[in-house]
Short mmCIF file of C-alpha atoms in Angstrom, two decimals:
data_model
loop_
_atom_site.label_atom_id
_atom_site.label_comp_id
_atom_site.label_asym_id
_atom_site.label_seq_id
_atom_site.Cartn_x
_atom_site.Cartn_y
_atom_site.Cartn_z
CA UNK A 1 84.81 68.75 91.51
CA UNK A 2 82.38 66.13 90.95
CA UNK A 3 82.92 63.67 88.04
CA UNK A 4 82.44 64.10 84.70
CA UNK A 5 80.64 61.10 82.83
CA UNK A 6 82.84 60.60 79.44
CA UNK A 7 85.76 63.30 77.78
CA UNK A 8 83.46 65.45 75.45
CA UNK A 9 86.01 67.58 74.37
CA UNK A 10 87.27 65.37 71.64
CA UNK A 11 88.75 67.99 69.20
CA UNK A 12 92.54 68.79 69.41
CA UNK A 13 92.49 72.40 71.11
CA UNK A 14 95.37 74.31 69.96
CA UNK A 15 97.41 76.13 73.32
CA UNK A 16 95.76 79.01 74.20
CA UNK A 17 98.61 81.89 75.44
CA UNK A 18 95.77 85.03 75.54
CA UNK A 19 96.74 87.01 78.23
CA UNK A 20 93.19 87.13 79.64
CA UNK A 21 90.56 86.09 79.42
CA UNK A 22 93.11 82.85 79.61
CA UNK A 23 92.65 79.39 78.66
CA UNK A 24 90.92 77.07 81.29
CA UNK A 25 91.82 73.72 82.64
CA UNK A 26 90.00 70.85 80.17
CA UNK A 27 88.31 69.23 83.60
CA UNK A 28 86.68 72.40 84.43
CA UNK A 29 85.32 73.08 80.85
CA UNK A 30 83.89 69.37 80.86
CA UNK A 31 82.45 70.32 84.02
CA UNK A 32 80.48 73.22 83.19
CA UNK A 33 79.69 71.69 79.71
CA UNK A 34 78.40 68.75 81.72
CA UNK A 35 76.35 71.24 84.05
CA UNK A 36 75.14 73.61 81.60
CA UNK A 37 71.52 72.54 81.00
CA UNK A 38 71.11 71.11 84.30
CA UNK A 39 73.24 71.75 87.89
CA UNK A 40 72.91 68.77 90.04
CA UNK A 41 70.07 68.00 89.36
CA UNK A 42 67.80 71.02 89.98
CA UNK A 43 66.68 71.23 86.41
CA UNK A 44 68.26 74.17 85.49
CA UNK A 45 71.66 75.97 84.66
CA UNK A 46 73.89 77.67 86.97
CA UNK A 47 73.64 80.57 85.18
CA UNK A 48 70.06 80.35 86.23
CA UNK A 49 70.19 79.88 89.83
CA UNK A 50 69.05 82.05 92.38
CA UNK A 51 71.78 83.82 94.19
CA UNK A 52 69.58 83.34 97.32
CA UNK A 53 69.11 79.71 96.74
CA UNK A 54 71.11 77.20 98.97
CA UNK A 55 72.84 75.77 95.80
CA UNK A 56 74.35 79.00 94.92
CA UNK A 57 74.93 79.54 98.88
CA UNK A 58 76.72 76.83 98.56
CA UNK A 59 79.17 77.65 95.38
CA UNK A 60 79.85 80.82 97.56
CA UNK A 61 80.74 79.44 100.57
CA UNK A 62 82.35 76.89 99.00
CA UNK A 63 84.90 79.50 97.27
CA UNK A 64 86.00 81.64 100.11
CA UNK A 65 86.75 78.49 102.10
CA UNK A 66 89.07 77.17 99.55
CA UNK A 67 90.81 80.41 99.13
CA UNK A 68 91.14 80.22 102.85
CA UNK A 69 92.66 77.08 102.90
CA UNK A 70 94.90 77.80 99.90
CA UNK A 71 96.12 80.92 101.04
CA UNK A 72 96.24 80.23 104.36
CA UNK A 73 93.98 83.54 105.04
CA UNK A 74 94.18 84.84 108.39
CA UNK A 75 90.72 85.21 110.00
CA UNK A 76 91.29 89.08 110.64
CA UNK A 77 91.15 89.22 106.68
CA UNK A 78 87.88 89.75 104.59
CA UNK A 79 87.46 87.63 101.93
CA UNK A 80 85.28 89.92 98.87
CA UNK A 81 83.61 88.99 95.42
CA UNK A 82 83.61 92.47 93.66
CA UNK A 83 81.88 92.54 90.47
CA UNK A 84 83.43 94.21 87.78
CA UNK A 85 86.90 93.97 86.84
CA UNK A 86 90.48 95.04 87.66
CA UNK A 87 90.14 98.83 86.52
CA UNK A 88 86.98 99.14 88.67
CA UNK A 89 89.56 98.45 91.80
CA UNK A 90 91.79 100.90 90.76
CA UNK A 91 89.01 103.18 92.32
CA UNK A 92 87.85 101.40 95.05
CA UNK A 93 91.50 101.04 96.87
CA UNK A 94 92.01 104.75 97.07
CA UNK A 95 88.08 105.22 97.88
CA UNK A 96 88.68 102.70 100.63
CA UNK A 97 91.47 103.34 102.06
CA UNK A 98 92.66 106.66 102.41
CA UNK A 99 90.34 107.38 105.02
CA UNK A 100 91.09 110.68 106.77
CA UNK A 101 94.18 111.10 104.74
CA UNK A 102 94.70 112.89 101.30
CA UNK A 103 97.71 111.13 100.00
CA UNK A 104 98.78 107.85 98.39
CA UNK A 105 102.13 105.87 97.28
CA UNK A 106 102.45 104.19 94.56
CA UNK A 107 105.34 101.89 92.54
CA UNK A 108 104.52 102.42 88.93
CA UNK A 109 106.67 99.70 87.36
CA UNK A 110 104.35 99.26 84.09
CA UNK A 111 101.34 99.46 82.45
CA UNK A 112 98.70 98.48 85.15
CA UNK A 113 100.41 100.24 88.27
CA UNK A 114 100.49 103.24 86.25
CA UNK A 115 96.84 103.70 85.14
CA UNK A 116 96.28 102.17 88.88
CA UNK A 117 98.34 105.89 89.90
CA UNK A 118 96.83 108.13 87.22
CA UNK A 119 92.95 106.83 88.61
CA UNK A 120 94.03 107.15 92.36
CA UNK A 121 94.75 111.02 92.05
CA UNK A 122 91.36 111.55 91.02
CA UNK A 123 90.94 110.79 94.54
CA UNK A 124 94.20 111.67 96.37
CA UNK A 125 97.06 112.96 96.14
CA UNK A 126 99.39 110.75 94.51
CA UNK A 127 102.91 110.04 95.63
CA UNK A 128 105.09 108.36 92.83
CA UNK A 129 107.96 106.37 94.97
CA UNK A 130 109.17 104.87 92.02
CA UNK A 131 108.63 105.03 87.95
CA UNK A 132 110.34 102.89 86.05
CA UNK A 133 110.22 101.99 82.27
CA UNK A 134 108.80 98.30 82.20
CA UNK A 135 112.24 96.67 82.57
CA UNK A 136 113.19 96.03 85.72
CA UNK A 137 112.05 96.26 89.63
CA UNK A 138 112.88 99.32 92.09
CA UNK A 139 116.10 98.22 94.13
CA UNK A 140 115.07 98.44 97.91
CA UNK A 141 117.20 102.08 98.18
CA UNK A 142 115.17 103.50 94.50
CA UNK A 143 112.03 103.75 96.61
CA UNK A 144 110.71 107.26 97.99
CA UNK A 145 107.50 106.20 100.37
CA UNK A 146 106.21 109.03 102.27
CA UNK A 147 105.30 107.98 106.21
CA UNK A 148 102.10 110.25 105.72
CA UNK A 149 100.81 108.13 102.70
CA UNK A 150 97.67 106.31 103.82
CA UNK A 151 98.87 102.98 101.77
CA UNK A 152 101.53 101.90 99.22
CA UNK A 153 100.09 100.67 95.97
CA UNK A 154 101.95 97.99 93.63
CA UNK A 155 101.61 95.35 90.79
CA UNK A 156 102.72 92.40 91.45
CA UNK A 157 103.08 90.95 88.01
CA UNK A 158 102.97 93.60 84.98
CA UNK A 159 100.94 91.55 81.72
CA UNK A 160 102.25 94.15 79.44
CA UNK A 161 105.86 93.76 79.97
CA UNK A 162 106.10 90.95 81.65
CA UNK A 163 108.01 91.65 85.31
CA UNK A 164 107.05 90.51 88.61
CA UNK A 165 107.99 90.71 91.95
CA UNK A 166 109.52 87.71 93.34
CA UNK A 167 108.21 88.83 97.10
CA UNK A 168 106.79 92.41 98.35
CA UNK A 169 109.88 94.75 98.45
CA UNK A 170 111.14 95.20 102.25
CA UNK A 171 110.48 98.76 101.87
CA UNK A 172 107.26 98.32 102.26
CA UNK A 173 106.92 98.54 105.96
CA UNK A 174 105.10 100.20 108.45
CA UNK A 175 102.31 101.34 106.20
CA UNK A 176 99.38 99.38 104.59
CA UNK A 177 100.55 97.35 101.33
CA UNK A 178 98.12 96.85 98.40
CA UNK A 179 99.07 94.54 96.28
CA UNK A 180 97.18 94.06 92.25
CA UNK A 181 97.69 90.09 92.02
CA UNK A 182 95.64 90.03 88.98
CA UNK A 183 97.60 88.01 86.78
CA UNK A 184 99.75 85.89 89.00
CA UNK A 185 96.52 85.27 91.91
CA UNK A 186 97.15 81.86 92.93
CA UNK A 187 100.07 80.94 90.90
CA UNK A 188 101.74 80.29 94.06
CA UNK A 189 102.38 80.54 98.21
CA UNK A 190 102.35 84.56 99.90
CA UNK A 191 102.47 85.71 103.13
CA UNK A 192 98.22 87.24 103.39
CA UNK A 193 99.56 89.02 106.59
CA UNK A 194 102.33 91.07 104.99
CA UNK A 195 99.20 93.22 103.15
CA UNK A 196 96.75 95.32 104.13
CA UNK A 197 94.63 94.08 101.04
CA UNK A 198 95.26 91.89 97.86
CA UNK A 199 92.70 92.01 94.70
CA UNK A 200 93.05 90.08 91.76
CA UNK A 201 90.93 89.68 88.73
CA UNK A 202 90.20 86.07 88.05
CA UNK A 203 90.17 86.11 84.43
CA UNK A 204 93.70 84.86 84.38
CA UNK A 205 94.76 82.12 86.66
CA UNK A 206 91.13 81.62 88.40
CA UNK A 207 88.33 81.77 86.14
CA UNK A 208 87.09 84.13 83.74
CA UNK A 209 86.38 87.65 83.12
CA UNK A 210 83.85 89.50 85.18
CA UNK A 211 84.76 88.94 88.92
CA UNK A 212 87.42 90.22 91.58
CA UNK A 213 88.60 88.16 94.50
CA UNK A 214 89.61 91.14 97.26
CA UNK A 215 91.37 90.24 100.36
CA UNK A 216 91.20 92.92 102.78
CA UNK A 217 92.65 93.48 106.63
CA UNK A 218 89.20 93.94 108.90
CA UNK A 219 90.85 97.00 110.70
CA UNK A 220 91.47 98.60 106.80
CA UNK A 221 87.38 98.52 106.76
CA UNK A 222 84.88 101.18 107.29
CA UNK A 223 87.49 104.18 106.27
CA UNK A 224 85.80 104.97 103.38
CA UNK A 225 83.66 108.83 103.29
CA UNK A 226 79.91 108.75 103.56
CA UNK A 227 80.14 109.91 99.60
CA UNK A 228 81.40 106.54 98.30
CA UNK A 229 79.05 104.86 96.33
CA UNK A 230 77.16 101.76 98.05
CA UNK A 231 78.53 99.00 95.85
CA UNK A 232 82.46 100.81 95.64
CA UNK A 233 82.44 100.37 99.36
CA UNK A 234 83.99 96.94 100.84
CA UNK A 235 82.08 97.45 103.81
CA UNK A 236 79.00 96.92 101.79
CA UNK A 237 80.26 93.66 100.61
CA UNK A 238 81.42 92.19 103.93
CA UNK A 239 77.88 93.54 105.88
CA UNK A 240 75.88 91.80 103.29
CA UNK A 241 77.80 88.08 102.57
CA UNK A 242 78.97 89.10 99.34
CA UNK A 243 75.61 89.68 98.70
CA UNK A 244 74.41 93.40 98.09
CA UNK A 245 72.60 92.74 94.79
CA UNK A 246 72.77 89.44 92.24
CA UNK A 247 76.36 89.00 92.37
CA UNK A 248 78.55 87.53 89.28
CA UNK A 249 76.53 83.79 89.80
CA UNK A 250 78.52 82.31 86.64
CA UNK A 251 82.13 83.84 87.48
CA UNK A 252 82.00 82.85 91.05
CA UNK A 253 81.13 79.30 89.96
CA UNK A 254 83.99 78.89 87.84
CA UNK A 255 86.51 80.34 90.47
CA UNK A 256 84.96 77.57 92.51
CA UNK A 257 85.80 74.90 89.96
CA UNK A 258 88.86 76.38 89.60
CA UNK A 259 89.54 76.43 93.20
CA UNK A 260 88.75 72.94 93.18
CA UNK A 261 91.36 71.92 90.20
CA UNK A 262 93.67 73.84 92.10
CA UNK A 263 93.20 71.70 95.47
CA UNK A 264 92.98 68.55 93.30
CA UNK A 265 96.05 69.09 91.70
CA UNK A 266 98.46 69.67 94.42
CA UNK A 267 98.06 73.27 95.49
CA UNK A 268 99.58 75.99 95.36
CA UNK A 269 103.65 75.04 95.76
CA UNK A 270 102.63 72.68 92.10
CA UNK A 271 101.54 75.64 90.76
CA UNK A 272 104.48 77.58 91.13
CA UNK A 273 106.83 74.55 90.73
CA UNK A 274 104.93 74.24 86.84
CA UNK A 275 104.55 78.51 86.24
CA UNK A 276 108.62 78.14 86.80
CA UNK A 277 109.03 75.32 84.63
CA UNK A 278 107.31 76.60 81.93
CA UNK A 279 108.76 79.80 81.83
CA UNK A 280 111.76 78.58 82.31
CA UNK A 281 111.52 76.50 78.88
CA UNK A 282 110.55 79.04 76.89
CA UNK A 283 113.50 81.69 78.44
CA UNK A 284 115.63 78.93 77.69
CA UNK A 285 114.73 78.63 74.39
CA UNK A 286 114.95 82.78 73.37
CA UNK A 287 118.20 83.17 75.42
CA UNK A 288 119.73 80.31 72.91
CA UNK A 289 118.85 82.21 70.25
CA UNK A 290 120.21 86.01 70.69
CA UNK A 291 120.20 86.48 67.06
CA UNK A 292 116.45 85.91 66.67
CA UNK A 293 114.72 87.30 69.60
CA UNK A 294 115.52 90.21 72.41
CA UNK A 295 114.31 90.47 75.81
CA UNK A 296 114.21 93.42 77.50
CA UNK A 297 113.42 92.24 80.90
CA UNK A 298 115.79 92.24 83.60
CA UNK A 299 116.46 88.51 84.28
CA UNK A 300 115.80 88.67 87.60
CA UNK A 301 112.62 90.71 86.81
CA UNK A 302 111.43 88.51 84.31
CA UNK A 303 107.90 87.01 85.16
CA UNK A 304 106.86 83.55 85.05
CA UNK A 305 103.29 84.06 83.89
CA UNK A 306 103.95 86.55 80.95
CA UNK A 307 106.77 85.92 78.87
CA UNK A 308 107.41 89.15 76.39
CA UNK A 309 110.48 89.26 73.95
CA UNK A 310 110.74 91.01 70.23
CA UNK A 311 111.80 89.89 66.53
CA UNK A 312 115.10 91.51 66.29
CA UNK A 313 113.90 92.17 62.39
CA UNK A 314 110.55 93.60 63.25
CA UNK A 315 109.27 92.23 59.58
CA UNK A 316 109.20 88.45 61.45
CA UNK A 317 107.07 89.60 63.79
CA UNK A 318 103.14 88.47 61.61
CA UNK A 319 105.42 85.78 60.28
CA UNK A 320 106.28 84.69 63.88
CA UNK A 321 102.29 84.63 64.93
CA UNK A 322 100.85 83.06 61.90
CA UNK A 323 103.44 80.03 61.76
CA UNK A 324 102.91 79.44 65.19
CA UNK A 325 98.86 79.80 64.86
CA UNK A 326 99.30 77.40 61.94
CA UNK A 327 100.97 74.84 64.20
CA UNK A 328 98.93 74.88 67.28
CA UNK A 329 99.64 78.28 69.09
CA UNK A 330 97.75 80.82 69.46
CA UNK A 331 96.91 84.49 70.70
CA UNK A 332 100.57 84.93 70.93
CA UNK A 333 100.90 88.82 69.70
CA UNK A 334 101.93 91.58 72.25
CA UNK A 335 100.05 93.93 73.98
CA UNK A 336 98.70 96.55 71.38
CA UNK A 337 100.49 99.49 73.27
CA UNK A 338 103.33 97.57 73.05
CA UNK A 339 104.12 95.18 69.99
CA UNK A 340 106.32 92.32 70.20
CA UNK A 341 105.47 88.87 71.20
CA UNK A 342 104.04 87.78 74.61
CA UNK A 343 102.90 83.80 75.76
CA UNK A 344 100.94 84.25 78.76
CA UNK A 345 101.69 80.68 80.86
CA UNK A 346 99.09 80.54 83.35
CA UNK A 347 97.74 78.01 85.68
CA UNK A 348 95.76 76.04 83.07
CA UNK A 349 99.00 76.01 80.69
CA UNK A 350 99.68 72.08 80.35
CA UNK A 351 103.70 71.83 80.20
CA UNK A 352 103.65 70.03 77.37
CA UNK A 353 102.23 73.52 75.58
CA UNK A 354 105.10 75.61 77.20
CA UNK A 355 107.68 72.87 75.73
CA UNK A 356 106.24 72.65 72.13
CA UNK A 357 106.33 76.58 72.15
CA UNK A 358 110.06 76.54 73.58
CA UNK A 359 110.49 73.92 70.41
CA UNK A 360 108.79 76.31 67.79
CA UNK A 361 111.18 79.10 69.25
CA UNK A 362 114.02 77.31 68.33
CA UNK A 363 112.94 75.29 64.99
CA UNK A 364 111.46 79.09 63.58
CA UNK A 365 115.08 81.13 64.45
CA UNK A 366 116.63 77.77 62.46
CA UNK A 367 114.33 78.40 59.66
CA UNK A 368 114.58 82.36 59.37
CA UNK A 369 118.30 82.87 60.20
#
């Protein structure tokens, strides 16, 4: 990341917990503020460049080697930059890869994996080997997956109610895994050769809205029909260098940058060692207070990127938002469908936000007992 001349973002910036698009790291914003009006010198913007040019060349090749390197990526994987975002995949897996077949398998453990399902079986038909209710993860012996299914679909981190997977289920074997990393892409380590393909949107822990990182097995491409549209096959993408029309130019950048402040901060193992001590503060803090807050998570389901937990009396709910608004955290309200409270700790979460959350936890059950 190259250096930035002076700190120009002088005002105090409260702590950002949106669950997407999520705050980014303060280095990268005084990057692209410092590139705005003019990228290295060529006079003009990034979000001006030619996606043809050698500078943005550059940017592009510049991302899918540092994925490579942090991921470890194993060269018999495809490395994609799908415009669009993370519902826009939920078509292009089944388009892609049920080739000949006409069935699918998927782990619906929340929100996303279950509008992932219902958008599949406009396309196939759709094998549910496990539904469950947003608390907790199948146990190894819950799941039902077919050996005819062309792939097994899951999420790997649910934003909604806040679950993840600690590591793919063992189940999974013998068949094609794809995996939706959206929210929890590069928050730490995974074995690439245990799927078939990864996608993530990178509006979370990578960037901003508008762009999906796809990592695909090369033997998974080329199954899709002759009727799949041009730009919803990965082929296209992996024929043309990411390439088949102007591509995201301003997304792909920032994934770059944020590749960068990824590398430059230790990689992925710091990520994961900060996404588990931040969670872990603010667990802390609602498990110390049982007569304030519930969880409804599973502890050994609960997710260190989205942390989710209710008012027991639902009137402290607005209270429990605006007071911590008022004192420097925001976006903090649950998922519409759902209600509640959620603090979405991504990458770009400094620690010190995570602790003075944890502390408002506490000091607000004192105050409203």
């Amino acid at each position: 990341m190259p250096p930035v001349h002076e700190k120009t973002l002088h005002m105090k910036r409260p702590y950002n917990f949106s669950a997407g698009p999520s705050m980014l790291p303060e280095p990268v914003l005084e990057t692209i503020q410092a590139e705005l009006m003019d990228y290295r010198g060529l006079g003009c913007s990034v979000m001006e460049l030619n996606h043809r040019s050698d500078a943005f060349e550059e940017i592009l090749h510049g991302l899918e080697a540092r994925i490579r390197r942090l991921l470890k990526v194993p060269e018999d994987y495809a490395v994609l930059f799908c415009p669009g975002g993370g519902r826009m995949q939920f078509s292009m897996v089944p388009l892609n890869l049920l080739g000949a077949g006409v069935s699918a398998s998927y782990v619906v453990t929340g929100t996303w994996s279950k509008g992932a399902a219902n958008e599949a079986a406009r396309f196939a038909r759709v094998h549910v080997a496990y539904h469950g209710n947003g608390t907790k993860l199948p146990d190894e012996e819950m799941l039902d997956i077919p050996e005819d299914a062309s792939y097994v679909y899951y999420c790997d981190n649910e934003t909604v109610h806040g679950i993840e997977f600690p590591e793919p289920p063992a189940a999974m074997v013998g068949i094609p895994v794809a995996c939706d990393m959206s929210s929890n892409f590069m928050s730490r380590p995974f074995d690439v050769s245990r799927y078939g393909l990864v996608w993530a949107g990178t509006q979370k822990n990578f960037g901003i809205a508008g762009l999906a990182v796809v990592i695909v097995r090369r033997d998974l491409l080329g199954l899709a029909s002759p009727e799949v549209p041009t730009m919803l096959n990965y082929d296209t993408y992996v024929r043309t260098g990411n390439l088949p029309n102007t591509p995201p130019v301003t997304q792909i950048y920032v994934a770059n940058l944020m590749a960068q402040w990824i590398e430059k901060e230790g990689g992925l193992d710091v990520m994961n060692t900060r996404a588990i001590e931040r969670s872990s503060m603010v667990y802390d803090a609602l498990d110390a207070c049982p007569h304030m807050y519930a969880t409804k998570v599973d502890p050994k389901a609960r997710s260190r990127m989205n942390v989710t937990f209710r008012l027991r009396d639902e009137m402290l709910t607005d209270v429990f938002v605006k007071e911590a608004a008022e004192a420097g955290f925001i976006n903090l309200a649950g998922h519409r469908t759902v209600g509640g409270i959620r603090a979405s700790l991504y990458n770009a979460m400094p620690i010190e936000g995570a602790a003075g959350l944890s502390s408002f936890i506490r000091t607000f059950a004192l105050r409203h007992a």
